[in-house]
mmCIF file of C-alpha atoms in Angstrom:
data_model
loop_
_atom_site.group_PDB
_atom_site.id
_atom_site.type_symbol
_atom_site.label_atom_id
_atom_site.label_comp_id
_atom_site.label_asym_id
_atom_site.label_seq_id
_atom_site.Cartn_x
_atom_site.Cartn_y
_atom_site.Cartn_z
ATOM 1 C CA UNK G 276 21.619 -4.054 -2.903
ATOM 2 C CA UNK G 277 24.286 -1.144 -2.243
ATOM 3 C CA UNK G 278 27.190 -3.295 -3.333
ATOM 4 C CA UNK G 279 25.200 -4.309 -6.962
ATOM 5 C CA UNK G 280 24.040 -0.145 -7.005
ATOM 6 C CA UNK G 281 27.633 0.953 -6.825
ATOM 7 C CA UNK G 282 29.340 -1.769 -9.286
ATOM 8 C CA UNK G 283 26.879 -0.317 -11.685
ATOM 9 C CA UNK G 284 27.838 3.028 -11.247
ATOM 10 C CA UNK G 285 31.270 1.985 -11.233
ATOM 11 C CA UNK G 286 31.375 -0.147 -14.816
ATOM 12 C CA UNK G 287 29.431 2.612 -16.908
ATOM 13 C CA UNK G 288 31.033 3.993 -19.513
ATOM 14 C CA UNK G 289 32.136 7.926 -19.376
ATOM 15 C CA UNK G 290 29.186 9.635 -21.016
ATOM 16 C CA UNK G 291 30.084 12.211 -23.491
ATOM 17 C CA UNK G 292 28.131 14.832 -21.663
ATOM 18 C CA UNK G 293 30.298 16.256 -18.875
ATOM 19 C CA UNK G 294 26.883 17.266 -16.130
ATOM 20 C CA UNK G 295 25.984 13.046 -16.867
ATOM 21 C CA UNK G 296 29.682 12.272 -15.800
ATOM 22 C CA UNK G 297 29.775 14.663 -12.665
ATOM 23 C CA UNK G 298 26.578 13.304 -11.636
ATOM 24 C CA UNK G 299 27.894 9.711 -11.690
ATOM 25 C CA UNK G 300 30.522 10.380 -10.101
ATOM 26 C CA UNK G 301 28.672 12.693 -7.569
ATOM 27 C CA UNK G 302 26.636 9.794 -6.483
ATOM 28 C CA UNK G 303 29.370 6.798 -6.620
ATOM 29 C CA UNK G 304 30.980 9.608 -3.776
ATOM 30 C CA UNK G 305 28.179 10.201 -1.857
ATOM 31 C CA UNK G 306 26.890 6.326 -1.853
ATOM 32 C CA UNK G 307 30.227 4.895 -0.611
ATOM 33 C CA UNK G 308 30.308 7.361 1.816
ATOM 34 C CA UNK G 309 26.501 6.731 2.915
ATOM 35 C CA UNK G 310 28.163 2.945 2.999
ATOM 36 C CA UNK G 311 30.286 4.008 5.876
ATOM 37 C CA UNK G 312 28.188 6.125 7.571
ATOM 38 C CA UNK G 313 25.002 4.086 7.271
ATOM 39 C CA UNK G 314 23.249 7.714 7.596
ATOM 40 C CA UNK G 315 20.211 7.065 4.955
ATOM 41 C CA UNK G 316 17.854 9.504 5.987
ATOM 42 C CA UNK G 317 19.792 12.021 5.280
ATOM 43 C CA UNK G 318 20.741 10.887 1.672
ATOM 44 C CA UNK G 319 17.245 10.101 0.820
ATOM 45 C CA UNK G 320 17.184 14.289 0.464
ATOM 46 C CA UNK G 321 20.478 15.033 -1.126
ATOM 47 C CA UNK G 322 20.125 16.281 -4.613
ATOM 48 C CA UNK G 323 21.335 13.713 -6.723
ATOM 49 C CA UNK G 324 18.565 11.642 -8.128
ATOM 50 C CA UNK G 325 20.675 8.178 -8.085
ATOM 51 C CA UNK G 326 21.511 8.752 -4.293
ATOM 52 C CA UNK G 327 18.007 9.377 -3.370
ATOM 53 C CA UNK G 328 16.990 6.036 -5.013
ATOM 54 C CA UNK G 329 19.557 4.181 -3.517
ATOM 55 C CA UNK G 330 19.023 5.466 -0.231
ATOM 56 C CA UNK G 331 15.257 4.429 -0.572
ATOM 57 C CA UNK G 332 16.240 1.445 -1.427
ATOM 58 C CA UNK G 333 18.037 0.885 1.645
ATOM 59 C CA UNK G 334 15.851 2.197 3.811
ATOM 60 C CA UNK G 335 13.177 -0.006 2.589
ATOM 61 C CA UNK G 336 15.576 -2.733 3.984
ATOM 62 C CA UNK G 337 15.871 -1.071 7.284
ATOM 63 C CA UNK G 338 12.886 -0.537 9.170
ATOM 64 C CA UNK G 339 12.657 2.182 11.817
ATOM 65 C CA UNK G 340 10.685 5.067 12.928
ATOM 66 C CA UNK G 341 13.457 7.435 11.488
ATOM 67 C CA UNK G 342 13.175 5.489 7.837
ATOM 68 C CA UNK G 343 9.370 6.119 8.214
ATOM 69 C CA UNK G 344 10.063 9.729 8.094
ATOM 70 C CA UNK G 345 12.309 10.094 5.237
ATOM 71 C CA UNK G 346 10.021 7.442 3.259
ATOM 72 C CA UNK G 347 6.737 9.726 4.055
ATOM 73 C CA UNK G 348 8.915 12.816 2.570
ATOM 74 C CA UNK G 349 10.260 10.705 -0.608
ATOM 75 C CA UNK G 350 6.469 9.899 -1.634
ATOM 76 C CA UNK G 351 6.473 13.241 -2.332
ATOM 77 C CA UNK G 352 9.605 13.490 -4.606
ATOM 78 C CA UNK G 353 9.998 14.732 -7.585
ATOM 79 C CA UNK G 354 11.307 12.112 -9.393
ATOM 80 C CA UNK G 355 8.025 9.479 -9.813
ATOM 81 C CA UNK G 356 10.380 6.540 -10.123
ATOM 82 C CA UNK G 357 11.461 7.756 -6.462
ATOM 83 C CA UNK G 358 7.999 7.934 -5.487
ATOM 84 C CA UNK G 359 7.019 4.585 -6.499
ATOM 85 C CA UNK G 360 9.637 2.992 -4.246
ATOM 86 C CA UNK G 361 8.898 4.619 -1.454
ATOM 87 C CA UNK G 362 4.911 3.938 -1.584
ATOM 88 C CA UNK G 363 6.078 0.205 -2.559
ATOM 89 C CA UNK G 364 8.579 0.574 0.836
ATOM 90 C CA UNK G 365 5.929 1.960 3.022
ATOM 91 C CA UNK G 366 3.349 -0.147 2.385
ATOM 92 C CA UNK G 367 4.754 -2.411 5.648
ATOM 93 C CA UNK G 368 4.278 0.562 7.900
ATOM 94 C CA UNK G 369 0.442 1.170 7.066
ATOM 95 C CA UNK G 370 -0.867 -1.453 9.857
ATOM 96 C CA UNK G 371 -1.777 -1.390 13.340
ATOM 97 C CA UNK G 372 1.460 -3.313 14.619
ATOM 98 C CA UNK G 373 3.537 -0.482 13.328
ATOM 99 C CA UNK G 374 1.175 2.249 15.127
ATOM 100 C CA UNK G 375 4.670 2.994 17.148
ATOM 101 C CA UNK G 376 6.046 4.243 14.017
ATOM 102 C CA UNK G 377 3.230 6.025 12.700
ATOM 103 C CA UNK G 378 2.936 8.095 15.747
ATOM 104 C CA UNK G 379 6.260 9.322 15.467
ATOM 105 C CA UNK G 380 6.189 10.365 12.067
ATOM 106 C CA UNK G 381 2.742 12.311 12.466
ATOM 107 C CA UNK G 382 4.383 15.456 10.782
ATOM 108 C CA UNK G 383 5.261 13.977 8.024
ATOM 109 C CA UNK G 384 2.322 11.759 7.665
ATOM 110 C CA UNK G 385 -0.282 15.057 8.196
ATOM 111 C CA UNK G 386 2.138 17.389 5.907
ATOM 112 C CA UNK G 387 1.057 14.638 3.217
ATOM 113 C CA UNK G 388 -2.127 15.993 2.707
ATOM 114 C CA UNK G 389 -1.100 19.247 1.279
ATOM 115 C CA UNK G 390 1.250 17.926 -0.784
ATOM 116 C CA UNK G 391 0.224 17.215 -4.955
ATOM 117 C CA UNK G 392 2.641 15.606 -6.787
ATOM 118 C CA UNK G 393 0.542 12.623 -6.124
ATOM 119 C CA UNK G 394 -2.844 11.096 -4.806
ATOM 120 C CA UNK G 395 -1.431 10.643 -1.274
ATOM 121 C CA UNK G 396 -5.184 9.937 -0.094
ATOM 122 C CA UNK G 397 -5.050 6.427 0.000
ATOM 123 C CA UNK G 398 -1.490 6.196 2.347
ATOM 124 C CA UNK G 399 -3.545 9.019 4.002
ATOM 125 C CA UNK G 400 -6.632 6.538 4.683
ATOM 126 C CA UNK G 401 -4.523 2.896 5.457
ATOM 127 C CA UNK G 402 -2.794 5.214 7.879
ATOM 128 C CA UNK G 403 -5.895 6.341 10.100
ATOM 129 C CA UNK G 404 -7.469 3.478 9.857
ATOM 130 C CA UNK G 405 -4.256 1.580 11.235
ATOM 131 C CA UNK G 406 -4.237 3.896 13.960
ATOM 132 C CA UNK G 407 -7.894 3.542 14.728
ATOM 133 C CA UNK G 408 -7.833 0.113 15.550
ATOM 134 C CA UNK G 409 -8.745 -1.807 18.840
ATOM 135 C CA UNK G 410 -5.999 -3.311 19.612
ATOM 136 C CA UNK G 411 -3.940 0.431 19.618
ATOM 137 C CA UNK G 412 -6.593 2.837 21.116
ATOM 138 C CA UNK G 413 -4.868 3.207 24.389
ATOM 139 C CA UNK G 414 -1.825 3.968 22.554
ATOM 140 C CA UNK G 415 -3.219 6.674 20.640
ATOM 141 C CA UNK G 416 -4.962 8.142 23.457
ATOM 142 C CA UNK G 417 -2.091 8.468 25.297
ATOM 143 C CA UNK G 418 -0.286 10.319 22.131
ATOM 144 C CA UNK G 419 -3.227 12.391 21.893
ATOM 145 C CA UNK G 420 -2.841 13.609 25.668
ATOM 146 C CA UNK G 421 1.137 14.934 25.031
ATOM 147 C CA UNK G 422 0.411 16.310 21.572
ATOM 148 C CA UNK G 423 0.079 19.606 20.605
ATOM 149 C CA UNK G 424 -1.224 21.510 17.838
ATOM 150 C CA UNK G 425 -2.034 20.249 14.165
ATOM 151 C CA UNK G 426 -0.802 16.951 15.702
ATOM 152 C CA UNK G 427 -3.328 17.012 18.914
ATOM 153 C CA UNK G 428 -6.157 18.352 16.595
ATOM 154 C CA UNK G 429 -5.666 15.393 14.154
ATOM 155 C CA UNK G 430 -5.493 12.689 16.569
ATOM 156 C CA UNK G 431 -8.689 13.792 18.234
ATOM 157 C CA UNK G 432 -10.887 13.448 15.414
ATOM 158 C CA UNK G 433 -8.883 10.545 14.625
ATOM 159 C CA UNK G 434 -10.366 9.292 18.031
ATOM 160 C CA UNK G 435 -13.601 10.479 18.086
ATOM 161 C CA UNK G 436 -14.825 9.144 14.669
ATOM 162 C CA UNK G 437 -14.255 5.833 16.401
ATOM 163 C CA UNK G 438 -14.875 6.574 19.783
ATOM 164 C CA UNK G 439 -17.816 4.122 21.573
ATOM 165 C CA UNK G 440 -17.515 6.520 24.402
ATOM 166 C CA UNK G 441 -17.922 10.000 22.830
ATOM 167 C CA UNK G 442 -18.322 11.539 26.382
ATOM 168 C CA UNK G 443 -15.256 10.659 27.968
ATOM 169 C CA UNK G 444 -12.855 11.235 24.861
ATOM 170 C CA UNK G 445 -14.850 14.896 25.033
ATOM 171 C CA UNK G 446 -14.026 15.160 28.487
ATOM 172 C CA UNK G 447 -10.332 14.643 27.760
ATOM 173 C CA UNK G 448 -10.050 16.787 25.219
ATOM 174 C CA UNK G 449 -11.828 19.525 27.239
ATOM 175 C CA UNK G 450 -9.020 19.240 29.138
ATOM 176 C CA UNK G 451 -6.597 19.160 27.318
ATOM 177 C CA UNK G 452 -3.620 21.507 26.938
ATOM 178 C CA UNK G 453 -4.117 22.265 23.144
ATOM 179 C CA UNK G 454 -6.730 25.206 22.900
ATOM 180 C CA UNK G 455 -7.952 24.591 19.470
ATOM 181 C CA UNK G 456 -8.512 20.492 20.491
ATOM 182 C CA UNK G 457 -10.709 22.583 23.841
ATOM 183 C CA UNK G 458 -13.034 24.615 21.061
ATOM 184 C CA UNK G 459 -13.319 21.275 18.769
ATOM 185 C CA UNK G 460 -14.446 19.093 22.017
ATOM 186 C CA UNK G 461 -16.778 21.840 22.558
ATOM 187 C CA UNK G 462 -18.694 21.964 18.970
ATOM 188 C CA UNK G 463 -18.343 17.847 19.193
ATOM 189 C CA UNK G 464 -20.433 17.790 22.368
ATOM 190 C CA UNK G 465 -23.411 19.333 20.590
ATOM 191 C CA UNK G 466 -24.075 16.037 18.394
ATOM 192 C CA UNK G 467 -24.697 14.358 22.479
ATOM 193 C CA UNK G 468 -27.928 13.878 24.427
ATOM 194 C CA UNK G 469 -28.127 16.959 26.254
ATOM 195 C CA UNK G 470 -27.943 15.478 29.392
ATOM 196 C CA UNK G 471 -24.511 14.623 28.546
ATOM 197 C CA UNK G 472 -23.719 17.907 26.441
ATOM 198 C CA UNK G 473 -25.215 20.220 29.025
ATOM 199 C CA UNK G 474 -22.821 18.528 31.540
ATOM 200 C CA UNK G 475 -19.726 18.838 29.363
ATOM 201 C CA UNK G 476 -20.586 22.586 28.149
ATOM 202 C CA UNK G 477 -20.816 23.062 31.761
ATOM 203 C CA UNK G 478 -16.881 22.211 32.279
ATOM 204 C CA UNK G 479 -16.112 24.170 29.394
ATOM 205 C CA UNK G 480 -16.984 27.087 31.009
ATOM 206 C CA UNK G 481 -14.434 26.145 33.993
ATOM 207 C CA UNK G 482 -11.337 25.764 31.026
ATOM 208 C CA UNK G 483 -8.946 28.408 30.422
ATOM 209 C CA UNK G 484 -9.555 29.950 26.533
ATOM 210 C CA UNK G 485 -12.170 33.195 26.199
ATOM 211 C CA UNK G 486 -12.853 31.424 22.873
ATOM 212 C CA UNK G 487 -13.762 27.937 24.253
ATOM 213 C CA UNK G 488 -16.215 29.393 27.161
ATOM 214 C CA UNK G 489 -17.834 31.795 24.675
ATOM 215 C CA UNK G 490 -18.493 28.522 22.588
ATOM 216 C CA UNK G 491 -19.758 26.683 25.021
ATOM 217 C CA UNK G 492 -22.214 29.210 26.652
ATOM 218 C CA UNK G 493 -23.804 29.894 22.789
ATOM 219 C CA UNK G 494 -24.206 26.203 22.927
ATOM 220 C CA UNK G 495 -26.056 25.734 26.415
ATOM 221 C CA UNK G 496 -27.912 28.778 25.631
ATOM 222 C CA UNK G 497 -29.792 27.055 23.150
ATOM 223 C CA UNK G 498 -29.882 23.768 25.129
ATOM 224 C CA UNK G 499 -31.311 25.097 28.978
ATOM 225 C CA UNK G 500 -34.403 26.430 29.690
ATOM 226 C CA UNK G 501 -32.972 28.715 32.568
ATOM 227 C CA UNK G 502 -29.536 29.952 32.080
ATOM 228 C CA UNK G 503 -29.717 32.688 34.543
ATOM 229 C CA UNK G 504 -27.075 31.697 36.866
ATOM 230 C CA UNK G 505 -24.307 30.692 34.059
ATOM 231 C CA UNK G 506 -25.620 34.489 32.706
ATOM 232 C CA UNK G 507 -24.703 35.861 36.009
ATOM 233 C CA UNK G 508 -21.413 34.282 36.854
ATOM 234 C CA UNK G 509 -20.768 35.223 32.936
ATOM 235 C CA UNK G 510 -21.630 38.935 33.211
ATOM 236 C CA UNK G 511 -18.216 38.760 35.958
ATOM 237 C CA UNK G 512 -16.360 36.572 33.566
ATOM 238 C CA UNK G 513 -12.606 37.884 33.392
ATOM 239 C CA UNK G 514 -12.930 38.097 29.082
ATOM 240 C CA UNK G 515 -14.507 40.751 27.685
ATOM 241 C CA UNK G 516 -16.340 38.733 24.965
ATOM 242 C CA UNK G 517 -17.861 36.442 27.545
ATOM 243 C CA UNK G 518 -19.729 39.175 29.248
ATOM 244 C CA UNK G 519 -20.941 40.797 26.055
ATOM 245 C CA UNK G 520 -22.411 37.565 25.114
ATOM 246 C CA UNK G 521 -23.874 37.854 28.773
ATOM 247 C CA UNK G 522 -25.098 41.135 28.071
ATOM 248 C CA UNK G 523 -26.913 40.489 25.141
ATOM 249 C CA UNK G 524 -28.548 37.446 26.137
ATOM 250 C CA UNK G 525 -29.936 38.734 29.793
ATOM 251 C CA UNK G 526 -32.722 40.375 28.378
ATOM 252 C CA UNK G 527 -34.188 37.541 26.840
ATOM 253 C CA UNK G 528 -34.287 35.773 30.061
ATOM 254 C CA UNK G 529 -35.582 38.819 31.992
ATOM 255 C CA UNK G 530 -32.274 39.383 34.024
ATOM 256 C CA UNK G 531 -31.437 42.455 35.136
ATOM 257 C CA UNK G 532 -27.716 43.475 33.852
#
């Protein structure tokens, strides 16, 4: 495809605008040099409209985690031509055999979402629903356990909408390393039996975080029918926050603070 892309370039006639002439020229540069290099991820962002497209083009042809990347960021360009080939290029990547890929291009792929030069819903949806499949669960969970952030967060409700074990993803993610992933388990294990939600809110309170034990003793306080010893050990709780809350409720359980 290169070869045909630069002969083009190469056989059109000077333009009488001088911009149209530096821009051809611009590109015929930058794509024989992209030739030699082979570096297409990095021309898929250079300025030049015909580059981009080319490069798109190519890596389309080339398959690899790194081409995932720069395709996620061209379905956001702002040339629509450009963003039709790269939804048309992706559209190989949005399956569960390519989960590998998908994984590593998780920035990208969330960073879609707040992007509106198009509907990016749909790539948004084949994507999740590639990673929530069978046959890639384990592989997901274990990207879930090293991730961090807007990354961990996504993966575990990813996870849990699919989840036919609800209790043990929760009692991963109350462990996990992400904070904000700690306070989501916690609101997730109200929607269990309370046998199993009193148990988990029960760990919580074990889990580094003011903010995820403070959660999870407002939710066993509406669960137990005698919280005095979680309201003692709370009232000598290192945060601040957790022994107001244990202040406030003792009364209402007749406990002497």
């Amino acid at each position: 495809y290169l070869n045909d892309w630069l002969k083009r370039l190469k056989s059109r006639a000077p333009a009488a605008d001088y911009w149209e002439n530096w821009r051809l020229q611009e590109a015929q540069s930058a794509l024989n040099q992209g030739h030699a290099e082979g570096d297409w991820a990095r021309l898929s962002c250079h300025r030049n409209g015909l580059v981009r497209e080319a490069a798109v083009r190519e890596l389309g042809e080339q398959p690899s985690p790194e081409a995932l990347t720069a395709l996620l960021e061209r379905l956001n360009d702002w040339v629509p031509q450009i963003r039709t080939l790269a939804k048309a290029a992706l559209q190989r990547y949005l399956t569960s055999e390519h989960a590998a890929e998908l994984l590593y291009a998780l920035p990208q792929l969330m960073a879609l979402a707040g992007r509106q030069r198009d509907d990016h819903a749909p790539t948004l949806a084949a994507a999740r629903l590639a990673l929530q499949a069978d046959s890639v669960r384990s592989q997901v969970e274990a990207a879930f356990a090293s991730s961090q952030g807007q990354a961990a967060r996504f993966l575990f409700a990813l996870l849990l909408e699919v989840s036919d074990t609800p209790a043990r993803l929760l009692e991963r993610a109350l462990a996990h390393r992400e904070m904000t992933v700690r306070q989501q388990a916690v609101l997730a294990c109200q929607a269990l039996p309370d046998e199993q939600a009193v148990a988990l809110l029960q760990e919580a309170l074990h889990t580094p975080g003011a903010s995820v034990r403070v959660k999870a003793m407002h939710a066993l306080l509406q669960r137990l029918d005698d919280p005095r010893e979680l309201l003692r050990r709370a009232l000598l709780d290192a945060s601040p926050a957790m022994r107001s809350l244990a202040l406030w409720a003792a009364p209402r359980w007749q406990l002497d603070a």
